[in-house]
Structure formats: C-alpha cells, structure tokens
Coordinates of C-alpha atoms and ligand atoms in Angstrom, one line a residue:
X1 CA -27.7 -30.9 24.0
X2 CA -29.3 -28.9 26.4
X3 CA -26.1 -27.3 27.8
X4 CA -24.5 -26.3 24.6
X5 CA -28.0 -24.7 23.9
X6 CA -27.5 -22.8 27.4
X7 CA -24.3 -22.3 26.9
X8 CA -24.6 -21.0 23.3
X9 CA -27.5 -18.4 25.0
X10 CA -24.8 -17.0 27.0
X11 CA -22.0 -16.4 24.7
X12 CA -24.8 -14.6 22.4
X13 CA -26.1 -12.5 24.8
X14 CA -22.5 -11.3 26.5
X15 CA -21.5 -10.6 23.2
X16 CA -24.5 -8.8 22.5
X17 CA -24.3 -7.0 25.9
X18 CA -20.6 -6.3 25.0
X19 CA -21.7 -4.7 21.4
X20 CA -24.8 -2.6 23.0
X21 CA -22.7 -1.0 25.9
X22 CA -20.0 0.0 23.1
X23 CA -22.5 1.1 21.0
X24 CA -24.1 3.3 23.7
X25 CA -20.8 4.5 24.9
X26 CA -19.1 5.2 21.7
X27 CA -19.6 9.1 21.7
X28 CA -19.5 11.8 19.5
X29 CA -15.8 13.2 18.9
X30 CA -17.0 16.3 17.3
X31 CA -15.1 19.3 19.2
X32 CA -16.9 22.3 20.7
X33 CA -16.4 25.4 18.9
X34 CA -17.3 28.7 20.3
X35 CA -19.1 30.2 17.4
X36 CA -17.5 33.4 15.8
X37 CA -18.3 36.9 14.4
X38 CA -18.9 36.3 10.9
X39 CA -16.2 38.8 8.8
X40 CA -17.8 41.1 6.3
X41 CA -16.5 39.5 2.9
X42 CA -17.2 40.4 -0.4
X43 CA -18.3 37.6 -1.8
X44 CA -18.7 38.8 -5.4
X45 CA -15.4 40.7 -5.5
X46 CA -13.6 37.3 -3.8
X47 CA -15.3 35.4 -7.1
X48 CA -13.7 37.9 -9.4
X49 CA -10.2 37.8 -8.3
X50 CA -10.2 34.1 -8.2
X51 CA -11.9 34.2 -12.0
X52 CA -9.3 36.1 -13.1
X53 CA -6.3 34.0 -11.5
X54 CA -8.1 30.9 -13.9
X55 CA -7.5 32.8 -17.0
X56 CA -4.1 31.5 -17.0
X57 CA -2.4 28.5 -18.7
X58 CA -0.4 27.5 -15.5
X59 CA -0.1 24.2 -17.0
X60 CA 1.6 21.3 -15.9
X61 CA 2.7 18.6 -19.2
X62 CA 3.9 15.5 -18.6
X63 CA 6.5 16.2 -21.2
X64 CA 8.1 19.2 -19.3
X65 CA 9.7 21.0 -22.6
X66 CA 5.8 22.2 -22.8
X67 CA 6.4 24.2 -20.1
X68 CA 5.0 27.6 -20.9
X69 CA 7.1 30.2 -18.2
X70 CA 5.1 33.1 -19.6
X71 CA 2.0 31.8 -18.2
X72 CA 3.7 31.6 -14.9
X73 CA 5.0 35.0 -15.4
X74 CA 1.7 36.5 -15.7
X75 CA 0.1 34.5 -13.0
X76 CA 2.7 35.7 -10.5
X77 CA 2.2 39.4 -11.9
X78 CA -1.6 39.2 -11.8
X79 CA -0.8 37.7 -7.7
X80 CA 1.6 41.2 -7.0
X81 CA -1.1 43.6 -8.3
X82 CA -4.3 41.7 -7.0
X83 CA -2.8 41.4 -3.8
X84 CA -0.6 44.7 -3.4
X85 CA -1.1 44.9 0.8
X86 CA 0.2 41.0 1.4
X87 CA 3.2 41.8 -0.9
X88 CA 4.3 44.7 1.1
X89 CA 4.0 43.0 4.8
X90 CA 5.6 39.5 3.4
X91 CA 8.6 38.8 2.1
X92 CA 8.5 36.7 -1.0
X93 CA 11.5 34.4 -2.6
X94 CA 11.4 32.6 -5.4
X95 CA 12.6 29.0 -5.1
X96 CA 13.9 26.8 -8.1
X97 CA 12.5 29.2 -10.9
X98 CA 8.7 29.5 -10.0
X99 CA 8.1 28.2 -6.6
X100 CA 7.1 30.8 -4.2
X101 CA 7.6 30.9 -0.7
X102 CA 5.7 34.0 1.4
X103 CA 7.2 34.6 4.9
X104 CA 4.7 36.7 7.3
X105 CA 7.3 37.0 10.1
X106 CA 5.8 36.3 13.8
X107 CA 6.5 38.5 16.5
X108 CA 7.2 35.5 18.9
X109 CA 10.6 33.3 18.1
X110 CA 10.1 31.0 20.3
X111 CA 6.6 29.9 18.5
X112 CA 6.9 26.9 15.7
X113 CA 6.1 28.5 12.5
X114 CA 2.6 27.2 10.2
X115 CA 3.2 26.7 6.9
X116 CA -0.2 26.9 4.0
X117 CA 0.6 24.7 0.8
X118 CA -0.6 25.2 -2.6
X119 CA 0.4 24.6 -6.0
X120 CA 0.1 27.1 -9.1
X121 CA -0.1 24.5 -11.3
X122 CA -3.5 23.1 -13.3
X123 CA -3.5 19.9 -15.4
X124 CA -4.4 20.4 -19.1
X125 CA -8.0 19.8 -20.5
X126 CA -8.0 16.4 -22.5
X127 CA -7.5 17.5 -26.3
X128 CA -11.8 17.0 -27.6
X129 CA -13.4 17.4 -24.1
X130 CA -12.8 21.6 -25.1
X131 CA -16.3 21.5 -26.5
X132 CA -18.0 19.5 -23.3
X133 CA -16.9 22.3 -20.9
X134 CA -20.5 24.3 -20.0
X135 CA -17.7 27.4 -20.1
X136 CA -14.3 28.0 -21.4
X137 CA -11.9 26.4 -19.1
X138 CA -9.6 28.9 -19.5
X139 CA -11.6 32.9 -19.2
X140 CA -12.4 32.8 -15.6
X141 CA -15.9 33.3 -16.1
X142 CA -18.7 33.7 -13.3
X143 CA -22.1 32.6 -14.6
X144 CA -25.0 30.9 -12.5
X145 CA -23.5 31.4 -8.7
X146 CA -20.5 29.4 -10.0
X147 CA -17.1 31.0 -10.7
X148 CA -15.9 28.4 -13.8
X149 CA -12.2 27.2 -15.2
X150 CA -9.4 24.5 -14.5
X151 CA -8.0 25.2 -11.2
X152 CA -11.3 26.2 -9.8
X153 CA -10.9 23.3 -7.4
X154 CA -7.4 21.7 -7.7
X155 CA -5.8 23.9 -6.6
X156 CA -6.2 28.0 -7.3
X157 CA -9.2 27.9 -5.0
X158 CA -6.8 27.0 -2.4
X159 CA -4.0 29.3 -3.6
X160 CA -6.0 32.5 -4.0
X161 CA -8.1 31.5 -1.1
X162 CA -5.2 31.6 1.0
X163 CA -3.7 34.9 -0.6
X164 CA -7.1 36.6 0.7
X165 CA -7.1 35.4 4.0
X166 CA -3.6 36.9 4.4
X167 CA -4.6 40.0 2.3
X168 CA -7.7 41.0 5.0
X169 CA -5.9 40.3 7.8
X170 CA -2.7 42.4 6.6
X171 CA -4.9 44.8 5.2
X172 CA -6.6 44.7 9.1
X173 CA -3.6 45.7 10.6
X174 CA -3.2 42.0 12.3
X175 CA 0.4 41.0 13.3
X176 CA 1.0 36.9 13.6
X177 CA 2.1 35.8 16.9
X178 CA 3.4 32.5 14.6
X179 CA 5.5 32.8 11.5
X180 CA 3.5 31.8 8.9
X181 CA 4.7 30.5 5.1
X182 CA 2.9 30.6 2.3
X183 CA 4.6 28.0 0.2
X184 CA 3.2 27.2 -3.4
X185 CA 4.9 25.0 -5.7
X186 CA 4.3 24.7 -9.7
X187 CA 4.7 21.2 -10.9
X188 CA 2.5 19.4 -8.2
X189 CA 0.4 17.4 -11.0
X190 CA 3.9 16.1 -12.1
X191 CA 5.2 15.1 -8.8
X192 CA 6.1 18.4 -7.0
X193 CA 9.9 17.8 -7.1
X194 CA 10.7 21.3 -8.8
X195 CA 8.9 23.1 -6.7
X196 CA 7.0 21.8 -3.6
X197 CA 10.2 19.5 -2.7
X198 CA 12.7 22.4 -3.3
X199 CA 10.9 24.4 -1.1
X200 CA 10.7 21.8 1.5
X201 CA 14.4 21.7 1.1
X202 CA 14.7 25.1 1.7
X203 CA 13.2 25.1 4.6
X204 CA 15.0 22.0 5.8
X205 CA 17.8 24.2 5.6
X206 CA 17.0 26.5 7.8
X207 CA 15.9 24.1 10.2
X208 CA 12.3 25.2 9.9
X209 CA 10.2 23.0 12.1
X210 CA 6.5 23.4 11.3
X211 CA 3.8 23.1 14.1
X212 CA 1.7 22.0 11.2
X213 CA 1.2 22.2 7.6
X214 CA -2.0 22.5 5.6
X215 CA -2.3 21.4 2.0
X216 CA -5.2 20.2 -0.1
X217 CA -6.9 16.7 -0.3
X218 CA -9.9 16.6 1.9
X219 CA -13.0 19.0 1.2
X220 CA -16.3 20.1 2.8
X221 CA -18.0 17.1 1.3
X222 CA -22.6 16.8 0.9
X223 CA -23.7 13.3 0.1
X224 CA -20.6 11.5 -0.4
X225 CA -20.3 9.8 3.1
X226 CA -23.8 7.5 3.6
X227 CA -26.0 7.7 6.7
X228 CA -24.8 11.5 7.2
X229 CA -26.8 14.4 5.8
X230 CA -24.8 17.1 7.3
X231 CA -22.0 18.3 5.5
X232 CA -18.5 16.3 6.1
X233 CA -15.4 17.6 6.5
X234 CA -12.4 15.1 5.2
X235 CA -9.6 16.3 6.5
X236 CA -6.9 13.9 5.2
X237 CA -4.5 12.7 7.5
X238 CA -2.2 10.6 5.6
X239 CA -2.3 9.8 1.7
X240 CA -1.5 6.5 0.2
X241 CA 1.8 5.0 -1.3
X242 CA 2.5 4.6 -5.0
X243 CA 4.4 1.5 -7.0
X244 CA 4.1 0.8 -10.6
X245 CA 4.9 -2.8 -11.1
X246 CA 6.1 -3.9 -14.9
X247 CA 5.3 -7.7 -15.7
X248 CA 7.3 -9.5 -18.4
X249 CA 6.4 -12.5 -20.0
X250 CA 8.8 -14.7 -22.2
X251 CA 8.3 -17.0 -24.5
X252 CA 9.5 -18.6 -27.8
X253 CA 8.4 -16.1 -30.6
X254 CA 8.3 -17.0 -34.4
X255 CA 5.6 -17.8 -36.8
X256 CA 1.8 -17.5 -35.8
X257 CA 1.1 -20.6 -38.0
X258 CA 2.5 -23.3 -35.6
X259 CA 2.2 -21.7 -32.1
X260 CA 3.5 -23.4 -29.3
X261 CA 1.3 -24.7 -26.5
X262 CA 2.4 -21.4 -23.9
X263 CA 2.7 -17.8 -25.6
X264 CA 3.8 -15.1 -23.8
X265 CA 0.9 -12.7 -24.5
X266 CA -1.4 -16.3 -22.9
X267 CA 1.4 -16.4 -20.0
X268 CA 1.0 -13.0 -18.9
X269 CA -2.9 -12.3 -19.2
X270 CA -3.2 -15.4 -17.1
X271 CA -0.6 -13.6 -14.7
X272 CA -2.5 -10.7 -14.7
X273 CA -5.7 -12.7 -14.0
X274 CA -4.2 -14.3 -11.1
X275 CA -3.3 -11.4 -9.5
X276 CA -6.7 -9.4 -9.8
X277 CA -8.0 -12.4 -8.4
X278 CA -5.4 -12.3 -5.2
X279 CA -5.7 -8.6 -3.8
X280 CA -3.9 -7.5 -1.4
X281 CA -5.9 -8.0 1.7
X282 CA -8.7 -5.4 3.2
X283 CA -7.7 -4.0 6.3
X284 CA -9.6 -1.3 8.5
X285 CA -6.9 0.6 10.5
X286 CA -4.6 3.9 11.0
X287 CA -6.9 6.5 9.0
X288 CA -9.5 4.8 7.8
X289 CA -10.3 3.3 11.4
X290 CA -9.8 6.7 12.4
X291 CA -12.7 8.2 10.4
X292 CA -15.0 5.2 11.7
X293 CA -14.2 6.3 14.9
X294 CA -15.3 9.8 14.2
X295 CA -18.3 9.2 11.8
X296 CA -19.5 6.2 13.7
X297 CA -21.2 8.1 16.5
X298 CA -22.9 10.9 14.4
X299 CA -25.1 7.9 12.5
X300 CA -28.2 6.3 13.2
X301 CA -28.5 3.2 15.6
X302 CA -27.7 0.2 13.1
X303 CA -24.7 1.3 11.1
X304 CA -23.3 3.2 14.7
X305 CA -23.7 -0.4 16.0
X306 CA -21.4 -1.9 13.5
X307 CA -18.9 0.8 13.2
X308 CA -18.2 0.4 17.4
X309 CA -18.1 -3.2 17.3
X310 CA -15.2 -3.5 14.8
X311 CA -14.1 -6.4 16.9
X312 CA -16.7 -8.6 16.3
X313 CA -18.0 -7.2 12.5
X314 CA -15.1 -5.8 10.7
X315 CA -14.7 -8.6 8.2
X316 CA -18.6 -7.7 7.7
X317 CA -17.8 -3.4 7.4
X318 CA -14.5 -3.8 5.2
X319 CA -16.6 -6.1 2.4
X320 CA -19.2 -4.1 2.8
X321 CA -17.6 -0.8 2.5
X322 CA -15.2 -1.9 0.0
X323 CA -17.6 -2.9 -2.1
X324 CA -17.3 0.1 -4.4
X325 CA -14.3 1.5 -6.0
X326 CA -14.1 4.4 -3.7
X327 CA -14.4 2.6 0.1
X328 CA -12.4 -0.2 -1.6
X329 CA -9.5 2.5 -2.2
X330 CA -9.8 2.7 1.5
X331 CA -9.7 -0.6 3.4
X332 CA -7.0 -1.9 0.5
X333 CA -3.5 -1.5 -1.7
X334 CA -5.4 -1.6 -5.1
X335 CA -4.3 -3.4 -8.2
X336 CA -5.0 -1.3 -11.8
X337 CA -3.7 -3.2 -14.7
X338 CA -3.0 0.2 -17.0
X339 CA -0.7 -0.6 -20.0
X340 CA -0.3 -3.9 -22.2
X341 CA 2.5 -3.9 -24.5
X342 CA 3.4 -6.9 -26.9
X343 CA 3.5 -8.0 -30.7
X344 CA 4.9 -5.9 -33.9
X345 CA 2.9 -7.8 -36.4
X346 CA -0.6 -9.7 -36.9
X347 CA 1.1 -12.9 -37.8
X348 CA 4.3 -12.9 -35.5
X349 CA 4.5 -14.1 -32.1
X350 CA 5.9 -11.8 -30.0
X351 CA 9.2 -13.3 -27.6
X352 CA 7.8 -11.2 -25.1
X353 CA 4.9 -9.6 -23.2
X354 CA 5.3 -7.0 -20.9
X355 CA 2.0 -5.3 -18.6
X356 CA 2.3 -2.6 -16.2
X357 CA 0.0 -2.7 -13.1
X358 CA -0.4 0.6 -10.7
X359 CA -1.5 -0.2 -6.8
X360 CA -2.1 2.8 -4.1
X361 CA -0.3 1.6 -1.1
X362 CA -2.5 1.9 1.8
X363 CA -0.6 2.9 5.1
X364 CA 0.5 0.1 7.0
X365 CA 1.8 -1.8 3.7
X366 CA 5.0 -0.9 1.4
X367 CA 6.4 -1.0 -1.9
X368 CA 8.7 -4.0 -1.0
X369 CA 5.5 -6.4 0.4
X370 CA 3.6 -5.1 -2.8
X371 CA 6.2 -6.5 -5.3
X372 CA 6.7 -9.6 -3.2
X373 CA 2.7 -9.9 -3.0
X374 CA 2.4 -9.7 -7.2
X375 CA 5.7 -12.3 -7.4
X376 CA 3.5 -14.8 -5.4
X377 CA 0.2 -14.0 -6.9
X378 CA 1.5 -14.2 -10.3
X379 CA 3.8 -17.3 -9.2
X380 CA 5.3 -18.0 -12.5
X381 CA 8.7 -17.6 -13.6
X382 CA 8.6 -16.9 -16.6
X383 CA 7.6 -13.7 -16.0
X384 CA 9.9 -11.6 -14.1
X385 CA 8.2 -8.8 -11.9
X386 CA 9.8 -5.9 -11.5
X387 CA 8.9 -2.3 -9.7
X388 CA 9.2 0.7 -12.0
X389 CA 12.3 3.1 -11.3
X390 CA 11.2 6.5 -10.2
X391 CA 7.4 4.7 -9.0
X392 CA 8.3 3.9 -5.7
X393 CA 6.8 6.1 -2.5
X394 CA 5.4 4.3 0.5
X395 CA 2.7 5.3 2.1
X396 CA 2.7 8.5 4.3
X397 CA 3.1 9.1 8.1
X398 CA -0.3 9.5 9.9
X399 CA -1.2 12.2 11.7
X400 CA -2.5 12.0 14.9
X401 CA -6.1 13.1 15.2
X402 CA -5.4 13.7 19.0
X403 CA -2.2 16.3 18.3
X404 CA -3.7 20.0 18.7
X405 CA -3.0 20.7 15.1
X406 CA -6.0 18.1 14.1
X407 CA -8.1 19.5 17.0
X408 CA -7.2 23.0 15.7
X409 CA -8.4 22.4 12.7
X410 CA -11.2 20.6 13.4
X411 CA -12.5 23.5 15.7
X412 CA -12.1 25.9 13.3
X413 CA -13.8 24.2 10.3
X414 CA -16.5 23.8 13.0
X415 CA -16.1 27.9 14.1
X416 CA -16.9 28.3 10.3
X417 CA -19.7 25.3 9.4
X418 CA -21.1 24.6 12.7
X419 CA -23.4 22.4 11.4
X420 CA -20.3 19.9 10.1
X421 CA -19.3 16.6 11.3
X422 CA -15.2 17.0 10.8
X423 CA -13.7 13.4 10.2
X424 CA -10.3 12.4 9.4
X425 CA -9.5 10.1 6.1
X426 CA -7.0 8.8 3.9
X427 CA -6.1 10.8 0.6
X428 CA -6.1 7.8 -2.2
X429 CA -4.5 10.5 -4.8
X430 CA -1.0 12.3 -3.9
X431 CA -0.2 15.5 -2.9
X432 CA 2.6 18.1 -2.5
X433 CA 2.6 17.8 1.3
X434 CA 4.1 14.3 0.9
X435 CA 7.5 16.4 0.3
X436 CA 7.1 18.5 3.7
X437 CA 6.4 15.5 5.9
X438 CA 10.0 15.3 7.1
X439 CA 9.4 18.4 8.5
X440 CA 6.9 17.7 10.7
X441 CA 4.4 15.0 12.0
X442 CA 1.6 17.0 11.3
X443 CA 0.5 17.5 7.8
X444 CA -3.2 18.3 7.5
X445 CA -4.7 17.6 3.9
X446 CA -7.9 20.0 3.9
X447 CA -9.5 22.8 1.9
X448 CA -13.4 24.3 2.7
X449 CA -14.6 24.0 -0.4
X450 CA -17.8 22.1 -0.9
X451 CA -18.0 19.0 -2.8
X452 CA -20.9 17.0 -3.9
X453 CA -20.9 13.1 -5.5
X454 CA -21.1 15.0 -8.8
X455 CA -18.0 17.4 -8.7
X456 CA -15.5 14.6 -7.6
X457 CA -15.1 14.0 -11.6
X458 CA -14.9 17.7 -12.3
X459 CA -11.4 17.5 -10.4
X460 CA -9.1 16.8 -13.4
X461 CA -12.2 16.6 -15.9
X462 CA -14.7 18.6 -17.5
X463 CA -16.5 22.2 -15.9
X464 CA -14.7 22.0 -13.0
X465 CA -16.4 24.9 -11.3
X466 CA -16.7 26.4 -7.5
X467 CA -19.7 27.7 -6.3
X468 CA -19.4 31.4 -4.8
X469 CA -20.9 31.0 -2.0
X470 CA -18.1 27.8 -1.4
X471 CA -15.6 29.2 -2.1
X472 CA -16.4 32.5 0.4
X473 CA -16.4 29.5 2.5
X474 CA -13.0 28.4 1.9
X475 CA -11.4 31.9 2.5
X476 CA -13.3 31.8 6.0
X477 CA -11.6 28.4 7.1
X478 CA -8.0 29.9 6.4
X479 CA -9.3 33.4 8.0
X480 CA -10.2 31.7 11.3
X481 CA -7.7 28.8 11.1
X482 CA -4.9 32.3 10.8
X483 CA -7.0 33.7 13.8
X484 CA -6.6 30.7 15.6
X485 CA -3.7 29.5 14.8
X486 CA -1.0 32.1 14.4
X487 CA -2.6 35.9 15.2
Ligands
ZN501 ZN1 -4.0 19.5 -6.6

C-alpha cells in the first residue's frame, strides 16, 4: 500500500515537473518588428472614398439572373476616377466579364510575384431588416467616427483599402521590386467561380507562381479571444471544408388514419437525432494547435499552463473550448441539420422524408470520412445518405506559420499595431483564396480592420459599419506589408 502511495507521489510530481518546465519554457512567438515612420494619411478623405464605393448595389443573388451589371459598371467607373494615378502605372484586364485583375509590374524577374485578393461583391440586406439598419445600407454615409453600408467590412474595406495603398505609393513615385496583382473577383458570396476561380485560371496559365497571397478572413480582433486584452490579430491560415449531406427516409405512405408502426418522417428525425448525438470527434491540431501555440504564451499562468501541456490536458482544452459554438467550429467537423422536407397534405403520409444536414470540414478530415461518419451514425437503411452534387470541397492546405510569408506578415501587422499579439487560426466560413491555393502554399487570410464580439454579426447582417480610425488602419497594414514585401 505504501509503495503504490510512493510510487503514485512520483508519477504526480514528474508529471507536474514535466508540465511546469514546458510551461516556463513555452515562449512568446510574437516577432520583433522595428517600429516605422507613421505615413501622413488622410484619414477623413480615406473614409469618403470608401463611403462612396458602398453606394453601390454590387450584389451577389443566389439566383444569378438578378445580376445587376450596371451596378458593376458604375463601381468599376467610380474605381478609374477615384483612383486615376494607380490606373495609369497598372495595367488592368478584365477577366470573365467583371473580374479585375491589376498588374504593378516589378522591376526584378527573377522575384515571385504577390498577389492582394478581394471581391466586389456584397450580399443583399434580408428583405424587412431595411428598417433595423441605424443607416441606409446602401448611401455610404459617415456619421459617428463610423463610415456605414454593406461591404463596409466584407469586403470593400479590403478592396478599396488595397486600391489606396497602391494609389500613395504610385502616387509616391515607388517602383515594386516584386510584381504585384491586384485580383478582385465579383461573385465570391456565391462561390467565386466566375470570377475569383477564372482569374486564378488565368494566372495558372501564365504560370504565375505567387510567393504569397493575401485575402480576407482573419481581422484585428478586441475581446473575442479570452485571457487576452490586447488586440488579436487572426490571420487565417487555412479555412475549413464544405459537404452538404441529403438524408432520405422511406416508408410505406397512405392514409394517416391507420399508420404503420415506422413512418418515414419518425425514421428520419430519429436519424437525424442520432447523428447530432455522434459528432464527429474534437481534435486540437494543424491551425487550431497552431494558434494555441501562439496565444498560449501571451496569457496569464493558469490557462498558459494548460495550453503547453496539450499532452497531458487536451481532452480537458478541446471540451472546454468547444463548449461554445464558435471554439466548437474550431476543434470539430460540425453537424447543422438546415432543411426538412416531407408530406403534401395534413392527412397523408408521406412515402418519403428527405433532410439536408451541412458540416464544416475541419482540416485533417474530408468529404468522403464525413459521409461515411453520417452512414454509421445514422445506421439505418432505410435511409439512404447521400452528399449533395456541387457541395463537396475539402478542407484547405495549411500554411505554414514558419514560411517567411506568415513571418512577413506577422511583422508587418506588428510594424503597424505594435501593441498586437498576431496568431494564426482557422477560417470556419469560405473564401475566394480557396480557388488560388494551387498556386501557391501560402495563402494568408487577413485584413486590419478591427473587430469586436459585437461586429462579428454585422458581417452579412444589420449596420455593418467600420470605424475610421479602423479602417485608416487597414490601409496601413497593406501600405507596409507593399513596403515590406514587394518595394
Ligand atoms: Zn467576403
């Protein structure tokens, strides 16, 4: 009795040794930036010409009949005469209709080019929400320190943004070293194959090789990651997969007056039961292990301690952090039961009940394990589990944090905020960059503008808005990430 006791002691304290030492060693992987002349800017003029690139309708339908080419038109015209200087030193084609695709020609060959993603598409406002918006979402107005509209954030921040980082520096007389593209699609909220994918195509063609590109879908984030009060910048380095999955349940149908024991609409709920009650298992690895790795050390004591002993108290983090909906998305494929379909009348059973369930495919699983985890999960055969055509995209490639274009960036979001802690993460949403990432295995998801808890449902909802003094912010990151990078 005595000796396990002993021997119990012993394993305890090695393992608590082992955890301390990590703990104490696990340093801080926040680059050193030498800090940079801040350029003159005018912020209120830079709020103007991004207002007025809001006021129009560059909206993407699902239905794409709706598409409205004369609000593209404009948009494109109000880009030529807001940006006169960048139009004369670039060379701009058109690609598939409306995709553009800027070439600032480097002065050294041998030097892979950079290309800057964006799309100029918006997604509409939902039909009654008009009313809820604190202003118009479509007149580009600028009241309270906030220019206001659809787009202000996903993505003509970005866009513009980009289009006066290029304009100052043109407009300075600076030459890139590195070719740089500018490439912005126009159907990104629909999938990106019109335009983002065309230009990649392009590209392709030519045998373009990027060093890196730089797209949205990581932000300058304030209160969103817990035990960290200085700003965070997500820089996403890989974004999840996507699989619809269509259940169909059959049954005998007829009259409602003498049902059978099994119905298809019972059948499939208690599929769909089943599998929200099997989920695909947590997991803390490629990106999201990546940002723990980055975050860990810049946290106080007790959560540093569990995020560098993974080893011993992962099962611990990934319940923990996947306890809400958001750090689930991260540590898991997720299940989302989204349409029911079955029955024609109140007092006919229906033959057949059909659901569709949508999971986010973290990296590491794929579309093929997801349908065979539903088939056992629901493990019935009398409903058939199919993937939906045109719904299937694994997961993306990760970056590699350690690859200079990471480091780049991170230095130069650091040149700009010194005081933030840069961390890499895992998109849960798509973007257009998933069509470039045969070009290159770095694809950086990251724009500066600043995001609180509150303005992640302004994306896509009501008053989205940027502040702006943010998005000044967000023109300085592509400034010094063109200093850095290409000039
Ligand atoms: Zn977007």
């Amino acid at each position: 009795m005595k000796k396990t006791l002993v021997a119990l002691l012993i394993v305890v304290l090695a393992l608590a040794t082992v955890a301390l030492e990590r703990t104490f060693t696990f340093r801080s992987r926040q680059p050193q930036a030498a800090p940079v002349a801040v350029e003159p800017l005018d912020t209120a003029a830079l709020a103007q010409r991004l207002a007025g690139a809001l006021r129009f309708k560059t909206i993407s339908y699902q239905d794409s009949s709706q598409f409205d080419a004369r609000e593209f038109d404009g948009f494109q015209r109000y880009l030529r005469t807001t940006f006169p200087r960048l139009h004369a030193a670039l060379k701009l084609e058109r690609v598939n209709g409306y995709g553009l695709l800027y070439e600032w020609m480097g002065s050294e060959a041998n030097l892979a080019p950079i290309v800057l993603l964006a799309h100029q598409d918006v997604v509409p406002v939902e039909p009654g929400t008009e009313s809820r918006w604190t202003e118009p979402p479509f007149e580009g107005r600028i009241t309270g320190g906030y220019v206001w509209g659809r787009g202000a954030l996903d993505d003509k921040g970005s866009l513009v943004g980009t289009l006066e980082a290029v304009e100052h520096l043109v407009t300075a007389g600076a030459k890139p070293r590195r070719t740089v593209y500018l490439a912005f699609g126009y159907d990104e909220e629909v999938g990106g194959r019109r335009g983002a994918a065309r230009i990649a195509d392009l590209l392709a063609s030519r045998n373009v090789q990027p060093e890196f590109v730089l797209d949205e879908g990581g932000a300058l984030t304030t209160g969103l990651v817990a035990g960290i009060s200085a700003p965070v910048a997500l820089v996403g380095i890989a974004e999840k997969g996507y699989v619809t999955v269509a259940l169909t349940a059959q049954a005998e149908g007829g009259h409602s007056s003498m049902p059978p024991d099994e119905t298809a609409v019972g059948l499939l709920a208690a599929g769909i039961t089943r599998l929200e009650h099997h989920q695909m298992p947590r997991a803390i690895r490629g990106p999201t292990a990546a940002m723990f790795d980055y975050l860990g050390p810049e946290m106080s004591f007790g959560p540093r301690l569990v995020l560098a002993n993974r080893w011993l108290l992962g099962g611990i983090l990934a319940r923990r952090f996947g306890a809400t909906p958001q750090g689930n998305a991260m540590v898991r494929t997720t299940t989302a039961p989204t349409v029911l379909q079955a029955g024609i009348k109140e007092n006919v059973l229906p033959s057949s009940a059909r659901a569709l369930v949508n999971f986010r495919i973290l990296p590491g699983d794929s579309v093929t394990g997801v349908v065979e985890h539903v088939r056992h999960a629901v493990h019935d055969a009398r409903i058939s589990v199919e993937p939906l055509p045109g719904t299937m995209t694994n997961a993306s490639a990760v970056t590699s944090v350690d690859a200079e274009p990471f480091q780049l960036l991170a230095r130069t979001i650091r040149q700009v905020v010194p005081e933030a802690v840069v961390s890499p993460w895992l998109v849960v949403g798509g973007t257009d960059s998933r069509h470039y990432a045969r070009l290159t295995p770095n694809v950086l998801r990251f724009v500066g503008a600043a995001m609180g808890k509150e303005d992640l449902r302004r994306v896509h909802g009501t008053d989205e808005r940027v502040g702006v003094r943010a998005y000044a912010v967000v023109v300085r990151v592509y400034l010094q990430l063109l200093k850095n990078a290409a000039l």
